[in-house]
């Protein structure tokens, strides 16, 4: 695949992909293609894809509908939950509107209860996600994966074959490899692209419905960036290299990336859900028990809902070394209790084991703290 557009245009297209795909979603619905709405990277996409469904993320990252959500939900609740619920309640999210089934997982307590209210608007199915990664938990999660398959077969009157599941596993593994190839370009020094552009691709790619062509598109983009970098490796001056970790980000919370890069730093790696955490591991295609392989891959995600959360530390350890990171910035959303509590162990790990500076930022989806964010980031980066 040859990419003829210039890189800035491509980055912007991916950045606007959530909005750009509304019409594509409408066209797919006219063809009676099922839509499964999800809220988390723990959702085993391959199962839904095996019945020909489109999988779409419903997490909203805007404060537009939060006032409406707060009529039903506590004000001191995570903004991601309030925003997502608000867009559903007001019917302002086309993806929620198009979803034939919404699948949630028992990650945090706020989401679990929010799913009950969502059931008043749409058909909702909740998977019981274990909060540990033990062999017993893995067996439980495998059963939940199979129960999801049976739920989809029952609701949509279809049959999900093992052959089709394995086909979708291969497709998604190719997507994961392509995304890893792409974001690994940021290992270069100087950087070949800004963190803002890197994130636009990672986030925007989740709203590309044709997963078979997505991997080739990402490969082609990576090649174009490599070629331009060879011609002009000094497009961006050297700067402190920042790894970003913590809560899911996107939309309004991208202000944190902007604050870092407007004040002298480069975000070279995202450990968050939209970054390495979502595509670091693949499903074992050679496992004779494909449902066990899918369960193992998804349960291994190092989210703060897991206790203990050794997989997150293992991934951070590798990323810090591979990307030659100078500092770590953790973004937590207000009232996200698991990430806020776990931030102490991340700080200790970064400071004591890796010997690097660490800064925690607690924020929401408003613009009220942009000035403070810029001041703090400027001071932190100057210290580096």
Tab-separated table of C-alpha atoms in Angstrom:
chain	number	residue	atom	x	y	z
A	1	UNK	CA	0.000	0.000	0.000
A	2	UNK	CA	1.313	3.414	-0.991
A	3	UNK	CA	0.395	6.505	1.008
A	4	UNK	CA	0.180	9.638	-1.125
A	5	UNK	CA	-0.988	12.105	1.519
A	6	UNK	CA	1.437	14.124	3.584
A	7	UNK	CA	2.076	13.091	7.189
A	8	UNK	CA	0.367	16.088	8.872
A	9	UNK	CA	-2.829	15.325	6.932
A	10	UNK	CA	-2.663	11.637	7.856
A	11	UNK	CA	-2.177	12.447	11.543
A	12	UNK	CA	-5.165	14.776	11.519
A	13	UNK	CA	-7.331	12.231	9.732
A	14	UNK	CA	-6.598	9.633	12.397
A	15	UNK	CA	-7.098	12.247	15.098
A	16	UNK	CA	-10.617	12.889	13.807
A	17	UNK	CA	-11.359	9.213	13.159
A	18	UNK	CA	-13.906	8.908	15.973
A	19	UNK	CA	-16.060	11.547	14.246
A	20	UNK	CA	-15.182	10.542	10.693
A	21	UNK	CA	-16.383	6.982	11.270
A	22	UNK	CA	-19.925	7.994	12.284
A	23	UNK	CA	-21.104	7.887	8.674
A	24	UNK	CA	-19.270	4.633	8.002
A	25	UNK	CA	-21.000	3.125	11.029
A	26	UNK	CA	-24.338	4.283	9.636
A	27	UNK	CA	-23.600	2.664	6.275
A	28	UNK	CA	-22.610	-0.602	7.935
A	29	UNK	CA	-25.816	-0.593	9.970
A	30	UNK	CA	-27.803	-0.245	6.733
A	31	UNK	CA	-26.234	-3.562	5.734
A	32	UNK	CA	-27.491	-5.128	8.992
A	33	UNK	CA	-23.995	-5.613	10.370
A	34	UNK	CA	-24.196	-5.941	14.184
A	35	UNK	CA	-22.398	-3.427	16.399
A	36	UNK	CA	-21.000	-4.370	19.795
A	37	UNK	CA	-20.251	-1.409	22.066
A	38	UNK	CA	-17.455	-1.857	24.601
A	39	UNK	CA	-15.779	0.055	27.407
A	40	UNK	CA	-12.471	-1.686	28.012
A	41	UNK	CA	-9.427	-3.349	26.451
A	42	UNK	CA	-10.321	-6.520	28.384
A	43	UNK	CA	-13.114	-7.171	25.882
A	44	UNK	CA	-12.073	-10.139	23.654
A	45	UNK	CA	-12.714	-8.534	20.275
A	46	UNK	CA	-12.040	-11.673	18.260
A	47	UNK	CA	-15.196	-13.374	19.579
A	48	UNK	CA	-17.507	-10.620	18.317
A	49	UNK	CA	-15.563	-10.220	15.078
A	50	UNK	CA	-15.980	-13.958	14.425
A	51	UNK	CA	-19.712	-13.424	13.900
A	52	UNK	CA	-19.113	-10.515	11.532
A	53	UNK	CA	-19.807	-7.781	14.078
A	54	UNK	CA	-18.102	-4.406	14.375
A	55	UNK	CA	-16.586	-3.642	17.766
A	56	UNK	CA	-16.608	0.009	18.832
A	57	UNK	CA	-15.375	1.759	21.973
A	58	UNK	CA	-17.991	3.779	23.850
A	59	UNK	CA	-15.766	5.512	26.402
A	60	UNK	CA	-16.343	9.253	26.048
A	61	UNK	CA	-13.714	11.820	26.994
A	62	UNK	CA	-15.596	15.108	26.864
A	63	UNK	CA	-17.256	17.118	29.632
A	64	UNK	CA	-20.133	18.065	27.303
A	65	UNK	CA	-22.694	15.676	28.809
A	66	UNK	CA	-21.362	15.437	32.365
A	67	UNK	CA	-23.927	17.938	33.780
A	68	UNK	CA	-26.716	15.714	32.461
A	69	UNK	CA	-25.014	12.608	33.860
A	70	UNK	CA	-24.689	14.227	37.293
A	71	UNK	CA	-28.481	14.366	37.538
A	72	UNK	CA	-28.283	10.591	38.020
A	73	UNK	CA	-24.711	9.887	39.114
A	74	UNK	CA	-22.545	11.272	41.956
A	75	UNK	CA	-20.559	14.408	41.170
A	76	UNK	CA	-17.417	12.863	42.687
A	77	UNK	CA	-17.396	9.981	40.209
A	78	UNK	CA	-14.750	9.308	37.553
A	79	UNK	CA	-15.280	11.698	34.589
A	80	UNK	CA	-14.903	8.874	32.062
A	81	UNK	CA	-17.887	7.082	33.601
A	82	UNK	CA	-19.969	10.260	33.817
A	83	UNK	CA	-19.114	11.315	30.281
A	84	UNK	CA	-19.872	7.887	28.820
A	85	UNK	CA	-23.166	7.630	30.681
A	86	UNK	CA	-24.086	11.203	29.739
A	87	UNK	CA	-23.595	10.580	26.022
A	88	UNK	CA	-25.726	7.447	26.297
A	89	UNK	CA	-28.484	9.148	28.262
A	90	UNK	CA	-28.685	12.150	25.924
A	91	UNK	CA	-28.360	9.956	22.802
A	92	UNK	CA	-25.541	12.186	21.555
A	93	UNK	CA	-23.161	9.318	20.787
A	94	UNK	CA	-23.879	7.688	17.401
A	95	UNK	CA	-21.853	4.625	18.380
A	96	UNK	CA	-24.051	4.058	21.405
A	97	UNK	CA	-27.104	4.561	19.212
A	98	UNK	CA	-25.861	2.023	16.651
A	99	UNK	CA	-24.812	-0.595	19.233
A	100	UNK	CA	-27.036	-3.667	19.251
A	101	UNK	CA	-25.407	-4.931	22.442
A	102	UNK	CA	-23.176	-3.262	24.999
A	103	UNK	CA	-20.651	-5.463	26.763
A	104	UNK	CA	-19.038	-4.324	29.977
A	105	UNK	CA	-16.618	-5.997	32.358
A	106	UNK	CA	-16.522	-5.832	36.151
A	107	UNK	CA	-13.422	-3.656	36.236
A	108	UNK	CA	-14.066	-0.747	38.611
A	109	UNK	CA	-17.042	-0.394	40.956
A	110	UNK	CA	-18.272	2.776	39.269
A	111	UNK	CA	-18.548	1.133	35.868
A	112	UNK	CA	-20.267	-1.934	37.317
A	113	UNK	CA	-23.079	0.144	38.761
A	114	UNK	CA	-23.239	2.398	35.706
A	115	UNK	CA	-23.918	-0.640	33.518
A	116	UNK	CA	-27.123	-1.237	35.475
A	117	UNK	CA	-28.421	2.199	34.460
A	118	UNK	CA	-27.266	1.724	30.865
A	119	UNK	CA	-29.510	-1.328	30.773
A	120	UNK	CA	-32.455	1.088	30.842
A	121	UNK	CA	-31.426	2.399	27.410
A	122	UNK	CA	-29.891	-0.612	25.672
A	123	UNK	CA	-29.258	-4.326	25.885
A	124	UNK	CA	-26.270	-4.730	28.237
A	125	UNK	CA	-24.227	-7.833	29.025
A	126	UNK	CA	-21.585	-7.827	31.767
A	127	UNK	CA	-18.593	-10.157	31.881
A	128	UNK	CA	-17.247	-11.152	35.286
A	129	UNK	CA	-13.618	-10.045	35.125
A	130	UNK	CA	-11.418	-11.513	37.890
A	131	UNK	CA	-9.273	-9.005	39.767
A	132	UNK	CA	-6.267	-11.321	39.938
A	133	UNK	CA	-4.201	-13.115	37.286
A	134	UNK	CA	-3.890	-16.490	38.988
A	135	UNK	CA	-4.491	-19.886	37.313
A	136	UNK	CA	-7.914	-20.033	38.975
A	137	UNK	CA	-8.742	-16.553	37.680
A	138	UNK	CA	-7.649	-17.592	34.191
A	139	UNK	CA	-9.993	-20.582	34.280
A	140	UNK	CA	-12.841	-18.302	35.358
A	141	UNK	CA	-12.074	-15.805	32.587
A	142	UNK	CA	-11.956	-18.568	29.972
A	143	UNK	CA	-15.470	-19.561	31.047
A	144	UNK	CA	-16.554	-15.925	30.714
A	145	UNK	CA	-15.112	-15.777	27.186
A	146	UNK	CA	-17.107	-18.883	26.241
A	147	UNK	CA	-20.230	-17.472	27.916
A	148	UNK	CA	-19.812	-14.299	25.827
A	149	UNK	CA	-19.635	-16.446	22.688
A	150	UNK	CA	-22.850	-18.216	23.721
A	151	UNK	CA	-24.560	-14.907	24.522
A	152	UNK	CA	-23.717	-13.522	21.079
A	153	UNK	CA	-24.864	-16.704	19.366
A	154	UNK	CA	-28.154	-16.614	21.252
A	155	UNK	CA	-28.928	-12.922	20.849
A	156	UNK	CA	-27.958	-12.686	17.194
A	157	UNK	CA	-29.140	-16.188	16.211
A	158	UNK	CA	-25.819	-17.159	14.709
A	159	UNK	CA	-23.042	-19.712	15.141
A	160	UNK	CA	-19.497	-18.676	15.977
A	161	UNK	CA	-17.116	-21.339	14.684
A	162	UNK	CA	-13.661	-22.044	16.033
A	163	UNK	CA	-12.307	-21.669	12.497
A	164	UNK	CA	-13.640	-18.102	12.284
A	165	UNK	CA	-12.371	-17.268	15.768
A	166	UNK	CA	-8.878	-18.395	14.786
A	167	UNK	CA	-9.090	-16.324	11.609
A	168	UNK	CA	-9.944	-13.200	13.614
A	169	UNK	CA	-7.150	-13.948	16.092
A	170	UNK	CA	-4.659	-13.857	13.216
A	171	UNK	CA	-6.124	-10.595	11.924
A	172	UNK	CA	-5.947	-8.893	15.328
A	173	UNK	CA	-2.433	-10.190	15.970
A	174	UNK	CA	-1.367	-8.587	12.679
A	175	UNK	CA	-2.936	-5.307	13.826
A	176	UNK	CA	-1.081	-5.510	17.147
A	177	UNK	CA	2.228	-6.171	15.400
A	178	UNK	CA	1.646	-3.277	13.014
A	179	UNK	CA	0.851	-0.884	15.852
A	180	UNK	CA	3.941	-2.028	17.783
A	181	UNK	CA	6.055	-1.478	14.690
A	182	UNK	CA	4.570	1.991	14.354
A	183	UNK	CA	4.965	3.224	17.916
A	184	UNK	CA	8.417	1.622	18.140
A	185	UNK	CA	9.616	4.279	15.687
A	186	UNK	CA	9.668	6.637	18.684
A	187	UNK	CA	12.674	4.730	20.028
A	188	UNK	CA	14.769	6.840	17.642
A	189	UNK	CA	16.649	9.884	18.882
A	190	UNK	CA	15.787	12.549	17.812
A	191	UNK	CA	12.151	11.530	17.583
A	192	UNK	CA	10.574	11.043	14.122
A	193	UNK	CA	7.192	12.433	15.240
A	194	UNK	CA	5.549	14.244	18.108
A	195	UNK	CA	3.769	12.329	20.834
A	196	UNK	CA	0.589	14.170	19.876
A	197	UNK	CA	0.747	12.639	16.387
A	198	UNK	CA	1.758	9.230	17.715
A	199	UNK	CA	-1.314	9.210	19.958
A	200	UNK	CA	-3.637	10.298	17.154
A	201	UNK	CA	-2.727	7.150	15.236
A	202	UNK	CA	-3.034	4.835	18.237
A	203	UNK	CA	-6.393	6.260	19.330
A	204	UNK	CA	-7.809	6.789	15.849
A	205	UNK	CA	-6.980	3.261	14.727
A	206	UNK	CA	-9.488	1.867	17.234
A	207	UNK	CA	-12.261	3.448	15.115
A	208	UNK	CA	-11.147	1.775	11.899
A	209	UNK	CA	-13.736	-0.945	11.350
A	210	UNK	CA	-11.916	-2.877	8.626
A	211	UNK	CA	-9.246	-4.596	10.720
A	212	UNK	CA	-7.942	-6.629	7.780
A	213	UNK	CA	-6.792	-3.514	5.932
A	214	UNK	CA	-5.748	-1.638	9.088
A	215	UNK	CA	-2.493	-3.532	9.563
A	216	UNK	CA	-1.371	-2.761	6.001
A	217	UNK	CA	-2.344	0.882	6.433
A	218	UNK	CA	-0.295	1.167	9.621
A	219	UNK	CA	2.678	-0.626	7.998
A	220	UNK	CA	2.583	1.820	5.096
A	221	UNK	CA	2.407	4.793	7.453
A	222	UNK	CA	5.396	3.487	9.435
A	223	UNK	CA	7.370	3.102	6.220
A	224	UNK	CA	6.534	6.646	5.125
A	225	UNK	CA	7.699	8.011	8.494
A	226	UNK	CA	10.951	6.020	8.216
A	227	UNK	CA	11.613	7.407	4.735
A	228	UNK	CA	11.013	11.007	5.790
A	229	UNK	CA	13.141	10.489	8.888
A	230	UNK	CA	16.058	9.278	6.754
A	231	UNK	CA	15.806	12.448	4.684
A	232	UNK	CA	15.454	14.763	7.676
A	233	UNK	CA	16.318	13.109	11.016
A	234	UNK	CA	16.525	16.468	12.798
A	235	UNK	CA	12.989	17.680	12.131
A	236	UNK	CA	12.386	17.723	15.889
A	237	UNK	CA	15.189	18.846	18.227
A	238	UNK	CA	16.369	16.614	21.034
A	239	UNK	CA	14.353	16.999	24.224
A	240	UNK	CA	13.665	15.084	27.452
A	241	UNK	CA	11.968	11.808	26.594
A	242	UNK	CA	8.751	11.229	28.548
A	243	UNK	CA	6.798	8.019	29.060
A	244	UNK	CA	3.131	8.527	29.844
A	245	UNK	CA	1.249	6.014	31.969
A	246	UNK	CA	-1.971	5.826	33.961
A	247	UNK	CA	-5.648	6.142	33.082
A	248	UNK	CA	-7.109	5.877	29.582
A	249	UNK	CA	-6.645	9.156	27.743
A	250	UNK	CA	-8.128	10.678	24.627
A	251	UNK	CA	-10.188	13.672	23.629
A	252	UNK	CA	-10.069	16.324	26.331
A	253	UNK	CA	-7.367	14.528	28.320
A	254	UNK	CA	-4.946	14.911	25.402
A	255	UNK	CA	-4.288	18.325	26.954
A	256	UNK	CA	-1.673	16.532	29.074
A	257	UNK	CA	0.316	15.479	25.995
A	258	UNK	CA	0.107	19.013	24.637
A	259	UNK	CA	1.276	20.476	27.956
A	260	UNK	CA	4.368	18.254	27.934
A	261	UNK	CA	5.311	18.984	24.333
A	262	UNK	CA	4.543	22.691	24.489
A	263	UNK	CA	6.922	22.992	27.407
A	264	UNK	CA	10.035	21.322	26.097
A	265	UNK	CA	9.431	17.561	26.310
A	266	UNK	CA	8.651	14.735	23.894
A	267	UNK	CA	6.190	11.974	24.749
A	268	UNK	CA	7.867	8.929	23.208
A	269	UNK	CA	5.760	6.156	24.703
A	270	UNK	CA	2.224	5.579	25.963
A	271	UNK	CA	1.765	2.717	28.401
A	272	UNK	CA	-1.937	3.631	28.751
A	273	UNK	CA	-4.861	1.560	27.418
A	274	UNK	CA	-4.676	3.188	23.986
A	275	UNK	CA	-0.954	2.492	23.769
A	276	UNK	CA	1.400	-0.366	24.573
A	277	UNK	CA	-0.896	-1.925	27.154
A	278	UNK	CA	-3.444	-2.742	24.437
A	279	UNK	CA	-1.124	-4.376	21.901
A	280	UNK	CA	2.010	-5.559	23.713
A	281	UNK	CA	0.872	-9.197	23.889
A	282	UNK	CA	-0.622	-11.389	21.189
A	283	UNK	CA	-3.007	-14.321	21.342
A	284	UNK	CA	-1.135	-17.631	20.991
A	285	UNK	CA	-2.311	-18.820	17.569
A	286	UNK	CA	-0.793	-22.286	18.103
A	287	UNK	CA	-2.660	-23.087	21.294
A	288	UNK	CA	-5.004	-26.023	20.588
A	289	UNK	CA	-7.503	-24.416	22.988
A	290	UNK	CA	-8.133	-21.087	21.278
A	291	UNK	CA	-10.516	-19.872	23.986
A	292	UNK	CA	-7.873	-20.489	26.647
A	293	UNK	CA	-5.375	-18.577	24.483
A	294	UNK	CA	-7.745	-15.624	24.123
A	295	UNK	CA	-8.502	-15.638	27.844
A	296	UNK	CA	-4.785	-15.722	28.737
A	297	UNK	CA	-3.948	-12.838	26.429
A	298	UNK	CA	-6.680	-10.510	27.672
A	299	UNK	CA	-6.378	-11.375	31.361
A	300	UNK	CA	-2.659	-10.558	31.224
A	301	UNK	CA	-3.355	-6.845	30.579
A	302	UNK	CA	-1.722	-4.884	33.397
A	303	UNK	CA	-4.580	-2.651	34.512
A	304	UNK	CA	-4.722	-1.191	38.018
A	305	UNK	CA	-7.870	-3.235	38.735
A	306	UNK	CA	-5.571	-6.261	39.090
A	307	UNK	CA	-4.114	-7.218	42.470
A	308	UNK	CA	-1.199	-7.645	42.425
A	309	UNK	CA	-0.440	-5.835	39.186
A	310	UNK	CA	2.992	-7.203	38.356
A	311	UNK	CA	2.317	-7.204	34.591
A	312	UNK	CA	2.073	-3.410	34.561
A	313	UNK	CA	5.442	-3.082	36.282
A	314	UNK	CA	7.002	-5.614	33.916
A	315	UNK	CA	5.775	-3.671	30.888
A	316	UNK	CA	6.872	-0.332	32.335
A	317	UNK	CA	10.296	-1.781	33.086
A	318	UNK	CA	10.784	-2.831	29.461
A	319	UNK	CA	9.376	0.352	27.939
A	320	UNK	CA	11.502	2.652	30.084
A	321	UNK	CA	14.651	0.850	28.924
A	322	UNK	CA	13.666	0.392	25.274
A	323	UNK	CA	12.613	4.017	24.787
A	324	UNK	CA	15.526	5.472	26.806
A	325	UNK	CA	13.072	7.430	28.918
A	326	UNK	CA	14.204	10.434	30.982
A	327	UNK	CA	11.078	10.681	33.148
A	328	UNK	CA	7.629	9.200	33.716
A	329	UNK	CA	4.385	11.180	33.909
A	330	UNK	CA	1.320	9.425	35.254
A	331	UNK	CA	-2.121	10.744	34.326
A	332	UNK	CA	-4.954	9.791	36.662
A	333	UNK	CA	-8.564	10.849	36.368
A	334	UNK	CA	-10.300	12.294	39.391
A	335	UNK	CA	-11.987	9.597	41.509
A	336	UNK	CA	-10.320	6.763	39.572
A	337	UNK	CA	-9.509	4.979	42.796
A	338	UNK	CA	-7.524	2.013	41.484
A	339	UNK	CA	-5.079	4.129	39.465
A	340	UNK	CA	-4.863	6.820	42.132
A	341	UNK	CA	-4.038	4.278	44.841
A	342	UNK	CA	-1.599	2.387	42.615
A	343	UNK	CA	0.270	5.596	41.749
A	344	UNK	CA	2.333	5.198	44.934
A	345	UNK	CA	3.749	1.854	43.796
A	346	UNK	CA	4.438	3.293	40.315
A	347	UNK	CA	6.260	6.244	41.861
A	348	UNK	CA	8.363	3.931	44.023
A	349	UNK	CA	9.148	1.724	41.025
A	350	UNK	CA	10.170	4.642	38.804
A	351	UNK	CA	12.137	6.515	41.486
A	352	UNK	CA	13.783	3.634	43.324
A	353	UNK	CA	14.199	0.822	40.796
A	354	UNK	CA	14.656	2.845	37.610
A	355	UNK	CA	16.236	5.935	39.217
A	356	UNK	CA	14.095	8.337	37.180
A	357	UNK	CA	11.956	11.394	37.994
A	358	UNK	CA	8.202	10.805	38.278
A	359	UNK	CA	5.256	13.165	38.321
A	360	UNK	CA	1.581	12.399	38.953
A	361	UNK	CA	-1.149	14.542	37.401
A	362	UNK	CA	-4.769	14.237	38.492
A	363	UNK	CA	-7.191	15.767	36.018
A	364	UNK	CA	-10.633	15.631	34.391
A	365	UNK	CA	-12.100	16.560	31.004
A	366	UNK	CA	-12.461	20.282	31.618
A	367	UNK	CA	-10.118	23.025	30.434
A	368	UNK	CA	-9.941	24.624	33.886
A	369	UNK	CA	-6.516	23.196	34.756
A	370	UNK	CA	-4.684	23.871	31.469
A	371	UNK	CA	-2.786	26.823	32.929
A	372	UNK	CA	-1.746	24.810	35.964
A	373	UNK	CA	-0.777	21.876	33.760
A	374	UNK	CA	1.516	24.082	31.674
A	375	UNK	CA	3.145	25.569	34.762
A	376	UNK	CA	3.771	22.167	36.335
A	377	UNK	CA	5.056	20.558	33.135
A	378	UNK	CA	7.392	23.478	32.413
A	379	UNK	CA	8.894	23.226	35.889
A	380	UNK	CA	9.201	19.447	35.722
A	381	UNK	CA	10.833	19.393	32.286
A	382	UNK	CA	13.186	22.234	33.196
A	383	UNK	CA	14.343	20.125	36.131
A	384	UNK	CA	15.237	17.316	33.705
